[in-house]
mmCIF file of C-alpha atoms and ligand atoms in Angstrom:
data_model
loop_
_atom_site.group_PDB
_atom_site.id
_atom_site.type_symbol
_atom_site.label_atom_id
_atom_site.label_comp_id
_atom_site.label_asym_id
_atom_site.label_seq_id
_atom_site.Cartn_x
_atom_site.Cartn_y
_atom_site.Cartn_z
ATOM 1 C CA MET A 506 45.099 64.774 -41.663
ATOM 2 C CA GLU A 507 47.407 61.248 -41.701
ATOM 3 C CA ALA A 508 49.825 63.418 -43.727
ATOM 4 C CA LEU A 509 50.317 65.954 -40.843
ATOM 5 C CA LEU A 510 50.356 63.414 -37.841
ATOM 6 C CA ARG A 511 53.448 61.184 -39.947
ATOM 7 C CA GLU A 512 55.436 64.450 -40.737
ATOM 8 C CA MET A 513 54.771 64.904 -36.277
ATOM 9 C CA GLU A 514 56.304 61.374 -35.576
ATOM 10 C CA SER A 515 59.514 62.591 -37.978
ATOM 11 C CA TYR A 516 59.922 65.966 -36.540
ATOM 12 C CA ALA A 517 59.370 63.856 -32.360
ATOM 13 C CA GLN A 518 62.583 61.914 -33.967
ATOM 14 C CA GLU A 519 64.227 64.422 -35.004
ATOM 15 C CA ASN A 520 64.370 66.310 -32.341
ATOM 16 C CA HIS A 521 63.927 63.942 -29.542
ATOM 17 C CA VAL A 522 60.073 64.373 -28.459
ATOM 18 C CA PRO A 523 58.504 61.924 -26.438
ATOM 19 C CA ILE A 524 55.459 60.766 -28.329
ATOM 20 C CA ILE A 525 53.319 57.809 -27.346
ATOM 21 C CA ASN A 526 55.203 55.243 -27.672
ATOM 22 C CA GLU A 527 54.712 52.922 -30.911
ATOM 23 C CA GLY A 528 54.205 50.110 -28.485
ATOM 24 C CA ALA A 529 51.059 51.661 -26.832
ATOM 25 C CA ARG A 530 49.650 53.788 -29.865
ATOM 26 C CA ASP A 531 47.418 50.976 -30.822
ATOM 27 C CA ALA A 532 45.446 50.095 -27.217
ATOM 28 C CA PHE A 533 45.099 54.426 -26.936
ATOM 29 C CA CYS A 534 43.644 54.675 -30.886
ATOM 30 C CA ARG A 535 41.575 51.506 -29.458
ATOM 31 C CA ILE A 536 40.573 53.367 -25.666
ATOM 32 C CA VAL A 537 39.411 56.390 -26.910
ATOM 33 C CA CYS A 538 37.429 55.329 -29.983
ATOM 34 C CA GLU A 539 35.132 53.539 -27.227
ATOM 35 C CA GLU A 540 34.862 56.598 -25.335
ATOM 36 C CA ARG A 541 33.908 58.612 -28.158
ATOM 37 C CA PRO A 542 34.542 61.138 -25.787
ATOM 38 C CA HIS A 543 33.534 65.175 -25.625
ATOM 39 C CA ARG A 544 35.599 66.492 -22.975
ATOM 40 C CA VAL A 545 39.597 65.602 -23.137
ATOM 41 C CA LEU A 546 42.085 66.953 -20.446
ATOM 42 C CA GLU A 547 45.584 66.368 -21.269
ATOM 43 C CA LEU A 548 48.503 66.480 -19.087
ATOM 44 C CA GLY A 549 51.880 66.761 -21.399
ATOM 45 C CA THR A 550 51.001 67.682 -24.464
ATOM 46 C CA ALA A 551 54.590 67.548 -26.246
ATOM 47 C CA ILE A 552 54.268 68.902 -29.987
ATOM 48 C CA GLY A 553 50.304 68.096 -29.502
ATOM 49 C CA TYR A 554 50.506 63.984 -30.690
ATOM 50 C CA SER A 555 48.348 62.724 -28.524
ATOM 51 C CA ALA A 556 45.966 65.643 -28.977
ATOM 52 C CA LEU A 557 46.067 65.694 -32.293
ATOM 53 C CA LEU A 558 44.673 61.895 -32.059
ATOM 54 C CA MET A 559 42.395 62.080 -29.716
ATOM 55 C CA ALA A 560 40.472 64.780 -31.244
ATOM 56 C CA GLY A 561 40.314 62.357 -34.611
ATOM 57 C CA LYS A 562 38.819 59.601 -32.975
ATOM 58 C CA GLY A 563 36.947 61.017 -29.779
ATOM 59 C CA ALA A 564 33.221 62.299 -30.368
ATOM 60 C CA GLU A 565 32.332 65.088 -33.102
ATOM 61 C CA ASP A 566 32.129 68.047 -30.536
ATOM 62 C CA ILE A 567 35.518 66.690 -29.000
ATOM 63 C CA GLU A 568 36.852 69.181 -27.334
ATOM 64 C CA ILE A 569 40.694 69.382 -25.184
ATOM 65 C CA VAL A 570 42.591 71.472 -23.245
ATOM 66 C CA SER A 571 45.879 70.591 -22.819
ATOM 67 C CA LEU A 572 49.369 71.083 -20.665
ATOM 68 C CA GLU A 573 51.929 71.293 -21.119
ATOM 69 C CA LEU A 574 55.482 72.874 -19.236
ATOM 70 C CA ASN A 575 58.024 73.317 -22.294
ATOM 71 C CA GLU A 576 57.069 76.355 -23.679
ATOM 72 C CA ALA A 577 59.013 75.848 -26.945
ATOM 73 C CA ARG A 578 57.040 71.913 -27.517
ATOM 74 C CA ALA A 579 53.287 74.175 -26.374
ATOM 75 C CA ALA A 580 54.042 76.856 -29.574
ATOM 76 C CA LYS A 581 55.238 73.987 -31.871
ATOM 77 C CA ALA A 582 51.919 71.963 -30.598
ATOM 78 C CA ARG A 583 50.114 75.384 -31.802
ATOM 79 C CA GLU A 584 51.807 75.525 -35.201
ATOM 80 C CA PHE A 585 50.511 71.720 -35.910
ATOM 81 C CA ILE A 586 47.106 71.674 -34.554
ATOM 82 C CA ARG A 587 46.855 75.616 -36.355
ATOM 83 C CA ARG A 588 46.970 73.583 -39.263
ATOM 84 C CA SER A 589 44.647 70.511 -38.890
ATOM 85 C CA SER A 590 40.485 70.628 -38.798
ATOM 86 C CA TYR A 591 40.419 70.483 -34.832
ATOM 87 C CA LYS A 592 42.122 73.759 -34.580
ATOM 88 C CA ASP A 593 39.123 74.841 -32.374
ATOM 89 C CA ARG A 594 38.794 72.075 -30.924
ATOM 90 C CA ILE A 595 42.446 72.012 -29.050
ATOM 91 C CA GLN A 596 42.971 74.763 -26.505
ATOM 92 C CA VAL A 597 47.285 74.282 -25.460
ATOM 93 C CA LEU A 598 47.465 75.863 -21.871
ATOM 94 C CA SER A 599 51.632 76.817 -21.497
ATOM 95 C CA GLY A 600 52.662 75.693 -17.413
ATOM 96 C CA ASP A 601 53.301 73.817 -14.677
ATOM 97 C CA ALA A 602 50.530 70.821 -15.234
ATOM 98 C CA ALA A 603 50.001 71.090 -10.969
ATOM 99 C CA GLU A 604 50.061 74.684 -11.240
ATOM 100 C CA LEU A 605 47.028 75.067 -13.665
ATOM 101 C CA LEU A 606 44.840 72.716 -12.869
ATOM 102 C CA GLY A 607 44.354 74.018 -9.879
ATOM 103 C CA SER A 608 42.941 76.965 -11.766
ATOM 104 C CA LEU A 609 41.146 74.819 -14.650
ATOM 105 C CA HIS A 610 37.469 74.468 -14.081
ATOM 106 C CA GLY A 611 34.378 72.613 -15.305
ATOM 107 C CA SER A 612 33.708 69.244 -16.003
ATOM 108 C CA PHE A 613 36.082 65.923 -18.574
ATOM 109 C CA ASP A 614 35.090 62.559 -19.436
ATOM 110 C CA PHE A 615 38.746 61.375 -20.417
ATOM 111 C CA VAL A 616 42.313 62.455 -18.883
ATOM 112 C CA PHE A 617 45.074 62.030 -20.778
ATOM 113 C CA MET A 618 48.035 61.519 -18.343
ATOM 114 C CA ASP A 619 51.032 62.136 -19.251
ATOM 115 C CA ALA A 620 53.041 64.681 -18.108
ATOM 116 C CA ALA A 621 55.922 63.964 -14.664
ATOM 117 C CA LYS A 622 55.356 60.168 -14.004
ATOM 118 C CA GLY A 623 56.701 61.196 -10.272
ATOM 119 C CA GLN A 624 53.116 63.724 -10.220
ATOM 120 C CA TYR A 625 50.902 61.097 -11.388
ATOM 121 C CA PRO A 626 48.818 60.641 -7.406
ATOM 122 C CA ARG A 627 49.444 64.340 -6.907
ATOM 123 C CA TYR A 628 47.392 64.852 -10.261
ATOM 124 C CA PHE A 629 44.775 62.013 -9.443
ATOM 125 C CA ARG A 630 44.094 64.067 -6.505
ATOM 126 C CA GLN A 631 43.811 67.300 -7.969
ATOM 127 C CA ILE A 632 41.439 66.234 -11.461
ATOM 128 C CA LEU A 633 39.000 64.419 -9.241
ATOM 129 C CA PRO A 634 37.173 67.339 -8.356
ATOM 130 C CA LEU A 635 37.867 67.923 -12.575
ATOM 131 C CA LEU A 636 35.687 65.081 -13.745
ATOM 132 C CA GLU A 637 31.928 64.166 -14.841
ATOM 133 C CA LYS A 638 30.606 60.965 -12.579
ATOM 134 C CA ARG A 639 31.202 58.117 -15.802
ATOM 135 C CA ALA A 640 35.108 59.540 -16.980
ATOM 136 C CA VAL A 641 38.278 57.425 -17.915
ATOM 137 C CA ILE A 642 41.411 58.397 -16.509
ATOM 138 C CA LEU A 643 44.156 56.735 -19.186
ATOM 139 C CA ALA A 644 47.710 57.365 -16.928
ATOM 140 C CA ASP A 645 50.525 56.291 -20.418
ATOM 141 C CA ASN A 646 54.443 54.889 -19.037
ATOM 142 C CA VAL A 647 52.478 53.265 -15.266
ATOM 143 C CA LEU A 648 55.746 50.687 -15.384
ATOM 144 C CA PHE A 649 58.777 52.851 -16.564
ATOM 145 C CA ARG A 650 61.298 50.311 -18.339
ATOM 146 C CA GLY A 651 59.391 47.140 -16.428
ATOM 147 C CA TYR A 652 60.600 48.417 -12.913
ATOM 148 C CA VAL A 653 56.726 49.540 -11.080
ATOM 149 C CA LEU A 654 55.823 45.286 -11.155
ATOM 150 C CA SER A 655 59.455 43.971 -10.489
ATOM 151 C CA LYS A 656 60.756 42.915 -7.887
ATOM 152 C CA GLU A 657 64.431 44.450 -8.657
ATOM 153 C CA ARG A 658 65.445 47.085 -7.335
ATOM 154 C CA PRO A 659 65.638 49.760 -9.384
ATOM 155 C CA PRO A 660 68.207 51.908 -10.872
ATOM 156 C CA ARG A 661 68.833 54.639 -7.822
ATOM 157 C CA ARG A 662 67.866 57.409 -10.448
ATOM 158 C CA PHE A 663 64.852 55.816 -11.435
ATOM 159 C CA ARG A 664 63.699 54.720 -7.744
ATOM 160 C CA THR A 665 61.345 57.561 -6.549
ATOM 161 C CA ILE A 666 59.803 57.987 -9.837
ATOM 162 C CA ALA A 667 59.051 53.898 -9.392
ATOM 163 C CA LYS A 668 57.733 54.387 -6.357
ATOM 164 C CA ARG A 669 55.290 57.495 -7.266
ATOM 165 C CA LEU A 670 54.030 55.397 -10.143
ATOM 166 C CA ARG A 671 53.166 52.974 -7.504
ATOM 167 C CA GLU A 672 51.840 54.831 -5.201
ATOM 168 C CA TYR A 673 49.453 55.957 -8.078
ATOM 169 C CA ILE A 674 48.358 52.208 -8.980
ATOM 170 C CA ARG A 675 47.193 51.095 -5.465
ATOM 171 C CA VAL A 676 45.206 54.639 -4.915
ATOM 172 C CA VAL A 677 43.518 54.729 -7.965
ATOM 173 C CA GLN A 678 43.096 51.055 -7.064
ATOM 174 C CA ASP A 679 42.164 51.560 -4.217
ATOM 175 C CA THR A 680 39.637 54.782 -4.863
ATOM 176 C CA PRO A 681 35.903 53.378 -4.874
ATOM 177 C CA GLY A 682 33.764 54.082 -7.539
ATOM 178 C CA PHE A 683 37.159 53.580 -9.945
ATOM 179 C CA THR A 684 38.254 50.188 -11.809
ATOM 180 C CA THR A 685 41.100 50.100 -12.911
ATOM 181 C CA GLU A 686 43.424 47.547 -15.260
ATOM 182 C CA ILE A 687 46.776 47.852 -16.138
ATOM 183 C CA LEU A 688 47.217 46.729 -19.815
ATOM 184 C CA GLN A 689 51.075 46.125 -20.863
ATOM 185 C CA GLU A 690 51.574 47.754 -24.295
ATOM 186 C CA GLY A 691 53.847 50.029 -24.618
ATOM 187 C CA ASP A 692 55.546 51.429 -21.311
ATOM 188 C CA GLY A 693 51.698 50.363 -19.158
ATOM 189 C CA LEU A 694 48.610 51.948 -19.987
ATOM 190 C CA ALA A 695 46.412 52.115 -16.964
ATOM 191 C CA VAL A 696 42.777 53.076 -17.625
ATOM 192 C CA SER A 697 40.909 53.530 -14.733
ATOM 193 C CA ARG A 698 36.980 53.670 -15.205
ATOM 194 C CA ARG A 699 35.034 55.614 -13.214
ATOM 195 C CA ASN A 700 31.142 53.553 -12.996
ATOM 196 C CA GLY A 701 28.690 57.320 -11.869
ATOM 197 C CA THR A 702 29.117 56.784 -8.665
HETATM 198 C C1 SAM B 1848 56.182 62.460 -22.879
HETATM 199 S S1 SAM B 1848 55.162 63.282 -23.535
HETATM 200 C C2 SAM B 1848 54.194 63.706 -23.867
HETATM 201 C C3 SAM B 1848 53.750 62.626 -25.344
HETATM 202 C C4 SAM B 1848 52.284 63.590 -26.109
HETATM 203 N N1 SAM B 1848 50.905 63.543 -25.325
HETATM 204 C C5 SAM B 1848 52.395 62.832 -26.677
HETATM 205 O O1 SAM B 1848 52.310 61.195 -26.686
HETATM 206 O O2 SAM B 1848 52.079 63.540 -28.298
HETATM 207 C C6 SAM B 1848 55.302 64.693 -21.903
HETATM 208 C C7 SAM B 1848 55.485 65.178 -21.837
HETATM 209 O O3 SAM B 1848 55.237 66.327 -20.594
HETATM 210 C C8 SAM B 1848 56.088 67.710 -21.046
HETATM 211 N N2 SAM B 1848 56.259 67.874 -19.205
HETATM 212 C C9 SAM B 1848 56.979 67.093 -17.888
HETATM 213 N N3 SAM B 1848 55.959 67.655 -16.481
HETATM 214 C C10 SAM B 1848 55.669 68.523 -17.544
HETATM 215 C C11 SAM B 1848 54.839 69.505 -15.708
HETATM 216 N N4 SAM B 1848 55.266 69.590 -14.762
HETATM 217 N N5 SAM B 1848 53.489 69.942 -16.144
HETATM 218 C C12 SAM B 1848 53.077 69.945 -17.334
HETATM 219 N N6 SAM B 1848 54.092 69.281 -18.733
HETATM 220 C C13 SAM B 1848 55.259 68.722 -18.675
HETATM 221 C C14 SAM B 1848 57.269 67.150 -20.531
HETATM 222 O O4 SAM B 1848 57.607 69.020 -21.119
HETATM 223 C C15 SAM B 1848 56.761 66.215 -22.103
HETATM 224 O O5 SAM B 1848 56.567 67.577 -22.978
#
């Protein structure tokens, strides 16, 4: 498994595929280890790197459903996953996450949100009915290069993303039953815990 992960890191670097930021990886693994999730929903598979990390650190009976827009990346993810011992535990669905979410059933105790940053508020509304009473949503890149909490105006091309990420943080913080912690590691991680009510 370690050799496969190293190979994926090299592949990602050579092919400019974004995978979980090295600075956020330890925090990500620590949270997954603490939560030991059984049913995981991932938005943004890329080549399956974070899915395999979660598979190795979650509960023994872990099942992961991961959504990816880019068909070539989804195919590469399936190829890597097939070579792992988690091939029957991770399902990669190709398509737009917002559309796929509308057709998903079942309940998840852990969500890793890592697809289109500008869609995080929408994803949150869509995943709420799919969550177990006790669940964790981990959202990556919520501080987006420091622009989200900075008083300075971001460059024009990043304004919408920064605005939507601010909205995401506000919405999860204001939603009853959730407590949210923002970690500075990497590009910022929001850990939102639903406490069972
Ligand atoms: C940061 S990468 C995911 C990295 C992966 N979670 C990891 O750490 O190994 C974000 C991925 O989201 C995908 N993506 C972007 N917009 C999407 C959408 N609307 N629906 C599904 N996936 C999307 C991109 O193609 C990209 O592969």
